[in-house]
Coordinates of C-alpha atoms in Angstrom, one line a residue:
M91 CA 4.9 -2.3 18.2
S92 CA 6.6 -5.5 17.1
A93 CA 8.5 -5.8 13.8
R94 CA 5.8 -8.1 12.5
A95 CA 3.1 -5.5 13.0
V96 CA 4.8 -3.0 10.7
P97 CA 3.3 -2.9 7.2
V98 CA 5.8 -3.6 4.4
A99 CA 6.0 -2.7 0.8
G100 CA 7.1 -5.2 -1.9
V101 CA 7.2 -8.9 -1.8
T102 CA 6.6 -10.7 1.5
L103 CA 7.8 -14.1 2.6
A104 CA 4.2 -15.5 2.1
E105 CA 4.1 -14.2 -1.5
A106 CA 7.5 -15.5 -2.3
A107 CA 6.8 -18.9 -0.8
D108 CA 3.4 -19.2 -2.6
A109 CA 4.9 -18.2 -5.9
F110 CA 7.8 -20.7 -5.5
L111 CA 5.4 -23.6 -4.7
A112 CA 3.1 -22.7 -7.6
R113 CA 5.9 -23.6 -10.1
R114 CA 4.9 -26.4 -12.5
D115 CA 8.5 -27.8 -12.8
L116 CA 8.5 -29.3 -9.3
D117 CA 7.6 -32.9 -8.7
T118 CA 5.4 -34.2 -5.9
D119 CA 8.2 -35.1 -3.5
T120 CA 10.0 -31.8 -4.1
L121 CA 6.7 -29.9 -3.4
R122 CA 6.2 -31.8 -0.2
S123 CA 9.7 -31.2 1.0
Y124 CA 9.8 -27.5 0.1
G125 CA 6.2 -27.0 1.3
Q126 CA 7.2 -28.3 4.8
T127 CA 10.3 -26.0 4.9
M128 CA 8.2 -23.0 3.7
R129 CA 5.6 -23.6 6.3
R130 CA 8.3 -23.7 9.0
L131 CA 9.8 -20.4 7.8
R132 CA 6.5 -18.7 7.6
R133 CA 5.6 -19.8 11.1
E134 CA 8.9 -18.7 12.5
F135 CA 9.4 -15.4 10.8
G136 CA 5.8 -14.4 9.9
D137 CA 4.1 -14.0 6.5
P138 CA 4.6 -10.2 6.3
L139 CA 8.4 -10.5 6.5
P140 CA 9.9 -8.5 3.5
W141 CA 11.6 -10.8 1.0
P142 CA 14.5 -9.5 -1.0
R143 CA 14.2 -9.8 -4.8

C-alpha cells in the first residue's frame, strides 16, 4: 500500500490549498500565480497529503 492510499485525519493539502485560494484579499494575478503553484504541489504530492496546522 502506498503512502497516498493511507487515509489521514485532519487537514489535507487539497483542503489547505482550496481554503487559501478562497481568500478574498488576493488579487487576480496573485490568485493565478498561487493557483498554478498549488496545482503543481497537489499533482506532485497528492491531495490527501496531511497538512500541518
